[in-house]
Coordinates of N, CA and C in Angstrom, one line a residue:
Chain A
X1 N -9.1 -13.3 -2.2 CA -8.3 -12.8 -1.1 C -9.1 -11.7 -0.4
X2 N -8.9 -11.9 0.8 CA -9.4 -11.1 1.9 C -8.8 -9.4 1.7
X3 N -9.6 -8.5 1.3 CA -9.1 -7.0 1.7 C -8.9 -6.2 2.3
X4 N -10.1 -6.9 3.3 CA -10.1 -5.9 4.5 C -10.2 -7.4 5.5
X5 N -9.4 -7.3 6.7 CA -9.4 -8.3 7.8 C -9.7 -7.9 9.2
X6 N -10.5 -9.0 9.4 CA -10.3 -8.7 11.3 C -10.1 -9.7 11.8
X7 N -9.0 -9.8 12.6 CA -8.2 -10.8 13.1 C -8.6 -12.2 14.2
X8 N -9.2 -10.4 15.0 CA -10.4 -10.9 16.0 C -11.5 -11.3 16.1
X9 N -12.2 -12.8 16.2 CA -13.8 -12.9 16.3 C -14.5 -12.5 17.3
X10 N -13.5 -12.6 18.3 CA -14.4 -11.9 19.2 C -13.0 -11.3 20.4
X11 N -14.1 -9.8 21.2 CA -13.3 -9.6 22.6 C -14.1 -9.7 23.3
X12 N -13.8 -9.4 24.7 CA -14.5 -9.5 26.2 C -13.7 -8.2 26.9
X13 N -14.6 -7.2 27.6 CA -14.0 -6.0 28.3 C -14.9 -6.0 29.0
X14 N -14.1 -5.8 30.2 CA -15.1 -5.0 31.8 C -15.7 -3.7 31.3
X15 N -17.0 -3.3 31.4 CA -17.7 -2.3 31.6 C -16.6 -1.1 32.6
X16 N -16.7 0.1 31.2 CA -15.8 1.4 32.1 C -14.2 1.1 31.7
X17 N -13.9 0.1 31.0 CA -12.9 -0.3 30.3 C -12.5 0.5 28.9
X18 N -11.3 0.5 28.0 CA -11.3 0.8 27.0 C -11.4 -0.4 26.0
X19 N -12.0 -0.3 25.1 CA -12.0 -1.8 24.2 C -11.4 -0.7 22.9
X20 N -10.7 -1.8 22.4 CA -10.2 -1.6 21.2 C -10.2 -2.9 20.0
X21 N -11.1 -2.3 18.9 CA -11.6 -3.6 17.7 C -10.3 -2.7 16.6
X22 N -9.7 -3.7 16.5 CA -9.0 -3.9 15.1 C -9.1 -4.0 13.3
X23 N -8.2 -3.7 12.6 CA -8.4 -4.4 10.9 C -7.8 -3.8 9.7
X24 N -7.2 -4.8 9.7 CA -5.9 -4.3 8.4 C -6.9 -4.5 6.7
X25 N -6.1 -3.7 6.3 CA -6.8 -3.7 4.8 C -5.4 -3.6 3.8
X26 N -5.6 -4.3 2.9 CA -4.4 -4.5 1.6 C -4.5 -3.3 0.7
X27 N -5.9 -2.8 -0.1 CA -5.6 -2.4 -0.9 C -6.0 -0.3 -0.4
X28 N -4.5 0.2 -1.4 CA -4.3 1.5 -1.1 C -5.2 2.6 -1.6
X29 N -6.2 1.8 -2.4 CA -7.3 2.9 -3.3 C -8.3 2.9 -2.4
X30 N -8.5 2.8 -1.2 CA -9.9 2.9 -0.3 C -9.5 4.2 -0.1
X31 N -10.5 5.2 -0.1 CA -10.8 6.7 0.4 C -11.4 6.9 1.8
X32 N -12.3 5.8 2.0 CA -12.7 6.3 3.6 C -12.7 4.5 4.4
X33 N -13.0 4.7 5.6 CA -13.1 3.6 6.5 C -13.8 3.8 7.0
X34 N -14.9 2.6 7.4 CA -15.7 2.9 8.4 C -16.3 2.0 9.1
X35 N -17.2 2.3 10.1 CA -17.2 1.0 10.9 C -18.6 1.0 11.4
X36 N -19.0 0.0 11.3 CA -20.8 -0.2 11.6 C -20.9 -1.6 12.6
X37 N -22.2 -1.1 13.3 CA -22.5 -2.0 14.5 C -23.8 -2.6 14.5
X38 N -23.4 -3.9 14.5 CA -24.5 -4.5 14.3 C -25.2 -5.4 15.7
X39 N -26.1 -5.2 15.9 CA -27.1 -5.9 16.8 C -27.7 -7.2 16.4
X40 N -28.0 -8.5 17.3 CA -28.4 -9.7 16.8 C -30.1 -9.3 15.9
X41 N -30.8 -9.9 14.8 CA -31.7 -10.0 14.3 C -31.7 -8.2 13.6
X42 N -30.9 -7.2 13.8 CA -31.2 -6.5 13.1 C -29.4 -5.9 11.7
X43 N -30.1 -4.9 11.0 CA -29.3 -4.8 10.1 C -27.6 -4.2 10.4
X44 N -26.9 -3.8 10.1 CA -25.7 -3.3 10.7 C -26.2 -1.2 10.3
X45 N -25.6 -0.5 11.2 CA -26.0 0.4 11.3 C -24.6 1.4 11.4
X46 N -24.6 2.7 10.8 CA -23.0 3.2 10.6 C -23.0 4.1 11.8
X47 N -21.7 4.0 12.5 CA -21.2 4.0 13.8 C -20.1 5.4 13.7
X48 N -18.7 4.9 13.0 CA -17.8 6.2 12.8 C -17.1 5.6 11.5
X49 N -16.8 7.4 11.0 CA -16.0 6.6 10.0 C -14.5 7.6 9.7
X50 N -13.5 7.6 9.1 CA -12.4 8.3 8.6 C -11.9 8.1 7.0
X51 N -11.2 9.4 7.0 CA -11.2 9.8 5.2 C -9.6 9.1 5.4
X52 N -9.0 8.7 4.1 CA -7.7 7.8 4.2 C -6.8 9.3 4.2
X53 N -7.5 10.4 4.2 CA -6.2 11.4 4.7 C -6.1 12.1 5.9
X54 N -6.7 11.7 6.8 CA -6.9 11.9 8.1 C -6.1 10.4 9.2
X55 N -5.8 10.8 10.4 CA -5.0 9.8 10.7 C -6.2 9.7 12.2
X56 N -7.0 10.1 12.5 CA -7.9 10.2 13.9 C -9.1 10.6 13.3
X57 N -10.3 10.4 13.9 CA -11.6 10.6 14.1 C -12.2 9.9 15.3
X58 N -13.1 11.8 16.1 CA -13.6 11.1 17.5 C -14.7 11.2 16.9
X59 N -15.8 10.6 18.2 CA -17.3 11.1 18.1 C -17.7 10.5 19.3
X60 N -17.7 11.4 20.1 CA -18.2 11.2 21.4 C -17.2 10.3 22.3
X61 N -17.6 8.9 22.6 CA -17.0 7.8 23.1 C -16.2 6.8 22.3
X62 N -16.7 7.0 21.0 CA -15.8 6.7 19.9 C -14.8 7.0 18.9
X63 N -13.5 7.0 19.1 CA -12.2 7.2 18.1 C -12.0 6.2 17.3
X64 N -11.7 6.7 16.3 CA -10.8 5.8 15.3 C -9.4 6.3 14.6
X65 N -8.4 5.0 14.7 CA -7.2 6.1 13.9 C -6.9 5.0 13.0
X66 N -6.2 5.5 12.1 CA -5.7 5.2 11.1 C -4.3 4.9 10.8
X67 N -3.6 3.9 10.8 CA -2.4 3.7 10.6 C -2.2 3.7 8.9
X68 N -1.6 4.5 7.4 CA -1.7 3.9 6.2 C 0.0 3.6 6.2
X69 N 0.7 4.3 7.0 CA 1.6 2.7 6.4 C 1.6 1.5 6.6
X70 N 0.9 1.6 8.2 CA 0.9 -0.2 8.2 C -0.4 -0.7 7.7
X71 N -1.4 0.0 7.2 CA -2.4 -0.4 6.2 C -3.6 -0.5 7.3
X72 N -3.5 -0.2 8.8 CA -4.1 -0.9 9.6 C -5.1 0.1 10.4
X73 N -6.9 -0.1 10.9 CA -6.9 1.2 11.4 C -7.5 0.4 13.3
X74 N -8.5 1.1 13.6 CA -8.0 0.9 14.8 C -9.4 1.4 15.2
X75 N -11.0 0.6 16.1 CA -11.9 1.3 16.5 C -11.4 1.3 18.3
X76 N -11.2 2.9 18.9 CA -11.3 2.6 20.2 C -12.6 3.0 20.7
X77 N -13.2 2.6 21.7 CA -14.0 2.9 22.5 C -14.2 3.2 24.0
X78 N -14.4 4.0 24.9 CA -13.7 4.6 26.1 C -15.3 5.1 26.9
X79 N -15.4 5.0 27.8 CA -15.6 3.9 28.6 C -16.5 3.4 27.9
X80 N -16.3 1.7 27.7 CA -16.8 0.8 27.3 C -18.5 0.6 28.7
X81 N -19.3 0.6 27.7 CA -20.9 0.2 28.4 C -21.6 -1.1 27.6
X82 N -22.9 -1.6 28.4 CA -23.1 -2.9 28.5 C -23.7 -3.0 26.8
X83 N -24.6 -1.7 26.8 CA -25.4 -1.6 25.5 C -24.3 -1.7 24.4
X84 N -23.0 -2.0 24.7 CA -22.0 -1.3 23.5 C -21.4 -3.1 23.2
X85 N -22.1 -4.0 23.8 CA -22.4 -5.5 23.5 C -22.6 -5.6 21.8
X86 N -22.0 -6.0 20.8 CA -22.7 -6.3 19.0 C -21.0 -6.8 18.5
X87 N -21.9 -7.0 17.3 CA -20.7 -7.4 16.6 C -20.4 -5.9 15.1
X88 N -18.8 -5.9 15.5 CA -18.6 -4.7 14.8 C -17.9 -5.0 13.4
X89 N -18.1 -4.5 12.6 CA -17.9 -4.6 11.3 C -16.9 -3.7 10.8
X90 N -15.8 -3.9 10.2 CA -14.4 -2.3 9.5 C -15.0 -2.7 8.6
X91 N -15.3 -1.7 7.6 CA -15.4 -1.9 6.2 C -15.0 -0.3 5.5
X92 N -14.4 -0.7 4.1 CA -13.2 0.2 3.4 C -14.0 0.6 2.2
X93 N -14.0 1.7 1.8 CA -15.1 2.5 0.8 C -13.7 2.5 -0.7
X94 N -14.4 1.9 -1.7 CA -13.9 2.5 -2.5 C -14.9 3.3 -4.3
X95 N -14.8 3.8 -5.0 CA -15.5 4.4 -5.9 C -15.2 3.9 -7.2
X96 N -16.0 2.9 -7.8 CA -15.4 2.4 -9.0 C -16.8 2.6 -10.1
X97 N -16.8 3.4 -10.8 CA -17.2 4.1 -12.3 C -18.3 5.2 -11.7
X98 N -18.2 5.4 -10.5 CA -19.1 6.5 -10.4 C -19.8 5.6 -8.8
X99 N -19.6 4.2 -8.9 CA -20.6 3.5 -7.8 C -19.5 3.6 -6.3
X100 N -20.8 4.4 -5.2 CA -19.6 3.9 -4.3 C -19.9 2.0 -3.9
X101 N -18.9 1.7 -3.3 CA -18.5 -0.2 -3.0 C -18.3 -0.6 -1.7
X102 N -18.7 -1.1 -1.2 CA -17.7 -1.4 0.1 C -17.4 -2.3 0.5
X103 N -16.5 -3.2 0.9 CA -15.5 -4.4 1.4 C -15.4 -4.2 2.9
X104 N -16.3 -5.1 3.6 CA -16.2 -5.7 4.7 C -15.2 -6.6 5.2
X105 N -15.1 -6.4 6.1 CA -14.0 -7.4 7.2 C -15.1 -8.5 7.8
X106 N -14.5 -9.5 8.9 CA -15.8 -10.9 9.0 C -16.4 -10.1 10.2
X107 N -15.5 -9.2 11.0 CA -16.8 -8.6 12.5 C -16.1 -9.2 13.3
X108 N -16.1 -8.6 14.5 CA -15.6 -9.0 15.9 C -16.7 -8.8 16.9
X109 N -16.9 -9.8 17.5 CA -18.2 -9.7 18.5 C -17.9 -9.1 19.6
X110 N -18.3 -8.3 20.4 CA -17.7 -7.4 21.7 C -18.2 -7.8 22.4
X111 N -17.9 -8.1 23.4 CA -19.1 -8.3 24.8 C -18.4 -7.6 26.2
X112 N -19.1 -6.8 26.7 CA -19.3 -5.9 27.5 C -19.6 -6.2 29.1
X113 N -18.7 -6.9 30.0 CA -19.3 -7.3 31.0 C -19.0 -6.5 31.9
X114 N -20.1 -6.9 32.9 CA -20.6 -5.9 33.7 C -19.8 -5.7 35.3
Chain B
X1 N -40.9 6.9 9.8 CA -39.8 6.8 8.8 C -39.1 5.0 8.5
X2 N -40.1 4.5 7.5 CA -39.4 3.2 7.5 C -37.9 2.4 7.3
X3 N -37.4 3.7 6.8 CA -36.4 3.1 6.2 C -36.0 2.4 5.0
X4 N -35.2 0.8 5.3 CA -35.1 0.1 4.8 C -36.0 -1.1 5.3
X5 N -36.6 -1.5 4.5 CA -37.5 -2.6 4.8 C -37.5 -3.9 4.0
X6 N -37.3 -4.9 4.3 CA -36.9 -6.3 3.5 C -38.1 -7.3 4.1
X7 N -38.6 -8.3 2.9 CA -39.5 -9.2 2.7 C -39.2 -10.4 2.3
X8 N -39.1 -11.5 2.4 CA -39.3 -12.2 4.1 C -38.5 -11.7 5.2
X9 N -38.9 -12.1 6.1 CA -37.5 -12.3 7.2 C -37.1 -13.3 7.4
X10 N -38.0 -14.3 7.3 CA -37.3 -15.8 7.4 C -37.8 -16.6 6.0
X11 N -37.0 -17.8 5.6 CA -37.7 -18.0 4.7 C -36.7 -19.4 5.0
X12 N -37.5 -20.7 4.4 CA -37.2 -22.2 4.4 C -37.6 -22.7 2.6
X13 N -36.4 -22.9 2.2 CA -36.4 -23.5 0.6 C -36.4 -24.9 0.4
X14 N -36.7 -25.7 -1.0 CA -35.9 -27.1 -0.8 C -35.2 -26.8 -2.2
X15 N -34.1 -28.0 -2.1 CA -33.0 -27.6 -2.8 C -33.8 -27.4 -4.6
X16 N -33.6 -26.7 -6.0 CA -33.8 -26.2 -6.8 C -35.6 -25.3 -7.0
X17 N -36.1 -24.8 -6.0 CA -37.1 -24.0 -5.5 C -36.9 -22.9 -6.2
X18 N -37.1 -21.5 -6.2 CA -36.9 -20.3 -6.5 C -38.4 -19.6 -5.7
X19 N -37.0 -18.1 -5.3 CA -38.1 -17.1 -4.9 C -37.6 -16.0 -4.5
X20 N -37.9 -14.8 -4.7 CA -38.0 -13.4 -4.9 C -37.8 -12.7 -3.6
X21 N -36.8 -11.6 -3.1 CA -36.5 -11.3 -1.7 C -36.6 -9.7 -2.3
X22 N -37.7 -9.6 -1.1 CA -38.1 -7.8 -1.8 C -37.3 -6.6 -0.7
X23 N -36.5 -5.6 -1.4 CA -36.0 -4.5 -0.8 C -36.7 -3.3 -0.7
X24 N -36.9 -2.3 0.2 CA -38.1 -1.4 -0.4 C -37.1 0.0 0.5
X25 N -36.9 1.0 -0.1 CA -36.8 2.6 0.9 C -37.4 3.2 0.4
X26 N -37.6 4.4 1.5 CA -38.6 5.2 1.2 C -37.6 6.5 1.7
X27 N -36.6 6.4 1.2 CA -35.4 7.6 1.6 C -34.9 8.0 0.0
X28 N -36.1 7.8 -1.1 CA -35.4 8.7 -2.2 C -33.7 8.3 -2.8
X29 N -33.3 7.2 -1.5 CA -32.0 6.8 -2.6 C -31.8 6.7 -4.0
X30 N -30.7 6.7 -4.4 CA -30.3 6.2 -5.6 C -29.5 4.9 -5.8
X31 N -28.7 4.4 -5.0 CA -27.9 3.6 -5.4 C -29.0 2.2 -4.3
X32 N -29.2 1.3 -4.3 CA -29.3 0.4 -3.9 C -28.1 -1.3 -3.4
X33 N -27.9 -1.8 -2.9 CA -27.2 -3.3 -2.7 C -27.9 -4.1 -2.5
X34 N -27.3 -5.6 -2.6 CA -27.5 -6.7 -1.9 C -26.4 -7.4 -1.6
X35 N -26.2 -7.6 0.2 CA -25.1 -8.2 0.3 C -26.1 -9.7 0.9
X36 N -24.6 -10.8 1.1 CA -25.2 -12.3 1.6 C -24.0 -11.9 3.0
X37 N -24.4 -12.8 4.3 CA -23.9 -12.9 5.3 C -23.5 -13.7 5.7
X38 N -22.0 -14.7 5.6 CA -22.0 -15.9 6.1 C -21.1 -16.1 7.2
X39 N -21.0 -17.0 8.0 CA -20.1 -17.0 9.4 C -18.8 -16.7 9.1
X40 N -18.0 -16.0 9.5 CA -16.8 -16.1 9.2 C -16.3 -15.1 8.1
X41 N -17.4 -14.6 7.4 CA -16.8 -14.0 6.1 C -17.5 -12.7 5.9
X42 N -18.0 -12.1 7.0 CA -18.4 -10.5 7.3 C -19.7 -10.6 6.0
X43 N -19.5 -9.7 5.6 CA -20.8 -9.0 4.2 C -19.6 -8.8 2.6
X44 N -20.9 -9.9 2.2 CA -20.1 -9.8 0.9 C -20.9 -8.9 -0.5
X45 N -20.6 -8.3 -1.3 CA -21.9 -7.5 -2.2 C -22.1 -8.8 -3.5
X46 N -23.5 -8.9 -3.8 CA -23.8 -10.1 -4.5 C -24.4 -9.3 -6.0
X47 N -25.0 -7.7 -5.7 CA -25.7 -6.6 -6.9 C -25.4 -6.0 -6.7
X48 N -25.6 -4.6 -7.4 CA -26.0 -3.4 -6.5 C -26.7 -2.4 -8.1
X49 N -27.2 -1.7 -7.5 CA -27.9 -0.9 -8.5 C -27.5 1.1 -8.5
X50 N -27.0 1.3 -9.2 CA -26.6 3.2 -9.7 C -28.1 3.7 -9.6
X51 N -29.2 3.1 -10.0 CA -30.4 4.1 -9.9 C -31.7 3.0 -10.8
X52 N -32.7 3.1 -11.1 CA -33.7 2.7 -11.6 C -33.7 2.4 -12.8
X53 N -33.9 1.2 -13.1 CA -33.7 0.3 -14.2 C -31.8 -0.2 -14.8
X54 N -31.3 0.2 -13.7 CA -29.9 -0.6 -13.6 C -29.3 -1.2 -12.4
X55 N -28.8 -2.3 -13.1 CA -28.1 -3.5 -12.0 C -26.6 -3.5 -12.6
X56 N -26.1 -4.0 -11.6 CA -24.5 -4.4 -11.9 C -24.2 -5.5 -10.7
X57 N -23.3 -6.6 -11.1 CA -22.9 -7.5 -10.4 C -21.7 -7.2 -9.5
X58 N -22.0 -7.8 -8.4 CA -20.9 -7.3 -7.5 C -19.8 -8.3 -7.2
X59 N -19.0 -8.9 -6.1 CA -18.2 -9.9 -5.7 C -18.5 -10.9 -5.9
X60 N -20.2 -11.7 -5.4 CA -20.5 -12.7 -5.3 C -22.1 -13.0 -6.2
X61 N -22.0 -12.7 -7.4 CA -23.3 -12.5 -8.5 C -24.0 -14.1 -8.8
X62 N -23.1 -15.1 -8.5 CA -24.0 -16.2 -9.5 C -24.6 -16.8 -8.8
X63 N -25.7 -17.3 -9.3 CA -26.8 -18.0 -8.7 C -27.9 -16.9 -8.8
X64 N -27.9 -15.3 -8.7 CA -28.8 -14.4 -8.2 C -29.3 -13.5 -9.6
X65 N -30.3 -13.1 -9.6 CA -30.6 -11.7 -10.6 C -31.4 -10.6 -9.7
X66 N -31.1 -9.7 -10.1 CA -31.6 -8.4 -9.8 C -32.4 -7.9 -10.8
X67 N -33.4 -6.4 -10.1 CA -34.3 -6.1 -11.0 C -34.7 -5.1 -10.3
X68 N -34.6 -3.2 -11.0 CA -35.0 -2.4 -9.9 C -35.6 -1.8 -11.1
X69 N -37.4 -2.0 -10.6 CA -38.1 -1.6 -12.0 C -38.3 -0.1 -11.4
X70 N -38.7 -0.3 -9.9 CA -38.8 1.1 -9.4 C -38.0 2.0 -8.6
X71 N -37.7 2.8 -8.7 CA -36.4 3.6 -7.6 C -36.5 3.0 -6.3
X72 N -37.9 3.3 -5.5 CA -37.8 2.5 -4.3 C -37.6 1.1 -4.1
X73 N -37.5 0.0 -5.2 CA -37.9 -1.0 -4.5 C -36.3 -1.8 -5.9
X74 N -35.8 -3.5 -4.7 CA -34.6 -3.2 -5.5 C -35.1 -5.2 -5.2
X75 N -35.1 -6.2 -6.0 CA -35.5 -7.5 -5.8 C -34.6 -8.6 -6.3
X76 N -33.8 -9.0 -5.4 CA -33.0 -10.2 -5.3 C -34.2 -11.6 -6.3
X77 N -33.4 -12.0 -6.7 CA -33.9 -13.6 -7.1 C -33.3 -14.5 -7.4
X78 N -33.7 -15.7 -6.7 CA -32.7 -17.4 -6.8 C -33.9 -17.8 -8.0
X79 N -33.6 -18.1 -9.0 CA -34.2 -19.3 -9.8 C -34.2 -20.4 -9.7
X80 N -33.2 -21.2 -8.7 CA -32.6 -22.4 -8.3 C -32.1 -22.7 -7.2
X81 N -32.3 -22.5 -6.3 CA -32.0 -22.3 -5.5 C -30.9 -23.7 -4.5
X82 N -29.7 -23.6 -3.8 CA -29.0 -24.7 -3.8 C -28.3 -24.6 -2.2
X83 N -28.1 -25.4 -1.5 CA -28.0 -25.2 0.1 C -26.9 -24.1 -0.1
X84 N -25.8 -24.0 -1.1 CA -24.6 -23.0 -0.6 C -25.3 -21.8 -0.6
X85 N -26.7 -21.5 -0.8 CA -27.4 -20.2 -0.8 C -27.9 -19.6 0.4
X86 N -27.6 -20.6 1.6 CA -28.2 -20.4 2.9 C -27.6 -19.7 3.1
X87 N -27.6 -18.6 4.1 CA -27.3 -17.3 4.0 C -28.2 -16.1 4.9
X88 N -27.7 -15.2 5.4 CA -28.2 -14.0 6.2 C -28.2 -12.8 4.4
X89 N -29.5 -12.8 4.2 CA -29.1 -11.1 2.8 C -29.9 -10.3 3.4
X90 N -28.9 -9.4 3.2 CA -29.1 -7.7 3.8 C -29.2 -6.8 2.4
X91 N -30.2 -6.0 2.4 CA -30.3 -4.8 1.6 C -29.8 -3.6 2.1
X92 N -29.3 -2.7 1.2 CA -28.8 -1.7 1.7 C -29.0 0.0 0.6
X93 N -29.2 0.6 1.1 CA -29.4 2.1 0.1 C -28.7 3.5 0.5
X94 N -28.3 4.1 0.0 CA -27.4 5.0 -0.1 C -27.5 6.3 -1.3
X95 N -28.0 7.5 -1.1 CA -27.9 8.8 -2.0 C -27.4 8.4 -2.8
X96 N -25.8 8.1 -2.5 CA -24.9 8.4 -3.7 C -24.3 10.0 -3.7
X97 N -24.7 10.5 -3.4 CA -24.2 11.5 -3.4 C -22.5 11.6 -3.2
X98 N -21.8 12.6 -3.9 CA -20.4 12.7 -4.2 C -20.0 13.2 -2.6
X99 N -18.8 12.9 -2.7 CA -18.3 13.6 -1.3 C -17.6 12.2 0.1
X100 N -17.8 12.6 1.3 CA -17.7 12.0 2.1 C -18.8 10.9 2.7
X101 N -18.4 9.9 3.4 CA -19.2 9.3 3.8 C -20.2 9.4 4.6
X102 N -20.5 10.5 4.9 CA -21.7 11.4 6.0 C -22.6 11.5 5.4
X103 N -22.1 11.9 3.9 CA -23.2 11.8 2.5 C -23.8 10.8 2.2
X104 N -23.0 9.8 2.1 CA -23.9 8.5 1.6 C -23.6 7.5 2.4
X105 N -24.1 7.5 3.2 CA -23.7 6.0 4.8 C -24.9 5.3 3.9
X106 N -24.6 3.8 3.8 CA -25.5 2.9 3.2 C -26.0 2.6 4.7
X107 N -27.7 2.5 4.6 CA -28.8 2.2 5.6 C -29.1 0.8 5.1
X108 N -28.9 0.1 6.2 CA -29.4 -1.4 5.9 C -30.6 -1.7 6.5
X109 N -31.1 -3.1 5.8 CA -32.7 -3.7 6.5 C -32.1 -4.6 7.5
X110 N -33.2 -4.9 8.2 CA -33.1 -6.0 8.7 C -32.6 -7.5 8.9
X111 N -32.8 -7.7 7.4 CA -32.5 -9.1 6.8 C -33.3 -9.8 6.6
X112 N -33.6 -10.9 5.8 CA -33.8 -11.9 5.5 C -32.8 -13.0 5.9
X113 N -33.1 -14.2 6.5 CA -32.6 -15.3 6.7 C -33.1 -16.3 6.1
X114 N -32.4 -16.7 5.3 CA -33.0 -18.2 4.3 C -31.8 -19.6 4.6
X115 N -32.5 -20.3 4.6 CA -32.9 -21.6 4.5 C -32.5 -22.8 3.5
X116 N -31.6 -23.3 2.9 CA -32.1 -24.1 1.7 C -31.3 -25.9 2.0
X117 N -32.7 -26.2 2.0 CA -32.4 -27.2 2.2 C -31.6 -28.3 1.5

């Protein structure tokens, strides 16, 4: 069973647009969320993230909020630019004997037109 | 500052082959991973290691062994290798350090892309 989901394989946004990447997660023991961006031929790289007791996190052009009752959080991006083209990854932190873990969603590809 | 650094980048098997996928940082981590990448199914964890001379199996363990003789360096291996093992694997390292995720953001390589025929 899937833990963390993204619904979306892919969006498409006009450049200067707001894009918003999605991803529900089932289980309620994750402590933080976060979200990493990956570029073709390279590794995924960490982008923003939020604590499961916080309901918002900005960073610059990037917010994230947090829905926990409906389990669901939310990457926006404002104004969307070309370089902001990758596929984005939600993945949900949990700590089990001491190790941190993380459970990935499949990625949503973004593409950025101009 | 190399980072995370992974050995091969590409690599082409035939089906029961074996061979060794090297992880290396040079960031003093403690914890180490290995995830596999497949279409459709984001990053899945296949090991991961708490620190030097330990391994633990993660989500997707069989078919693979681990072996982190030295803190820097953390090494995937197929003994047998069989097409369901075609696959994007990503290494990943992280402090560990207690706290928030600012603390320990796992840094990934590159990847390896393999092949099995």
């Amino acid at each position: 069973d899937q833990q963390v989901k993204q619904n979306s394989p892919s969006l498409s946004v006009q450049e200067g647009r707001i894009s918003i990447l999605n991803c529900d997660y089932t289980n309620s023991m994750f402590d933080y969320f976060l979200w990493y961006k990956k570029y073709p031929a390279e590794g995924p790289t960490f982008l923003i993230s939020i604590s499961s007791i916080k309901d918002k996190n900005e960073d610059g052009r990037f917010t994230v909020f947090l829905n926990k009752s409906a389990k669901h959080l939310s990457l926006h991006i404002v104004p969307s630019q070309p370089g902001d083209s990758a596929v984005y990854f939600c993945a949900a932190r949990s700590i089990i004997q001491g190790a941190q873990k993380l459970v990935f969603g499949q990625g949503t590809r973004l593409t950025i037109n101009p | 500052n190399a980072g995370v650094t992974q050995t091969p980048k590409f690599r082409v098997l035939k089906t029961g082959q074996s061979m060794t996928l090297l992880c290396a940082q040079d960031m003093n981590h403690e914890y180490m991973y290995w995830y596999r990448q497949d279409p459709g199914m984001g990053l899945r964890l296949i090991h991961y290691s708490v620190g030097e001379g330990t391994t633990a199996k993660g989500e997707v363990p069989d078919g693979y062994n681990v072996s982190r003789l030295k803190k820097q360096n953390f090494l995937l291996g197929l003994e047998s290798a069989a097409p369901s093992q075609t696959s994007v694997y990503f290494c990943a390292s992280t402090d560990g350090l207690a706290g928030g995720p600012a603390k320990n953001i796992q840094y990934f390589g590159a990847g390896t892309r393999l092949s099995v025929l």
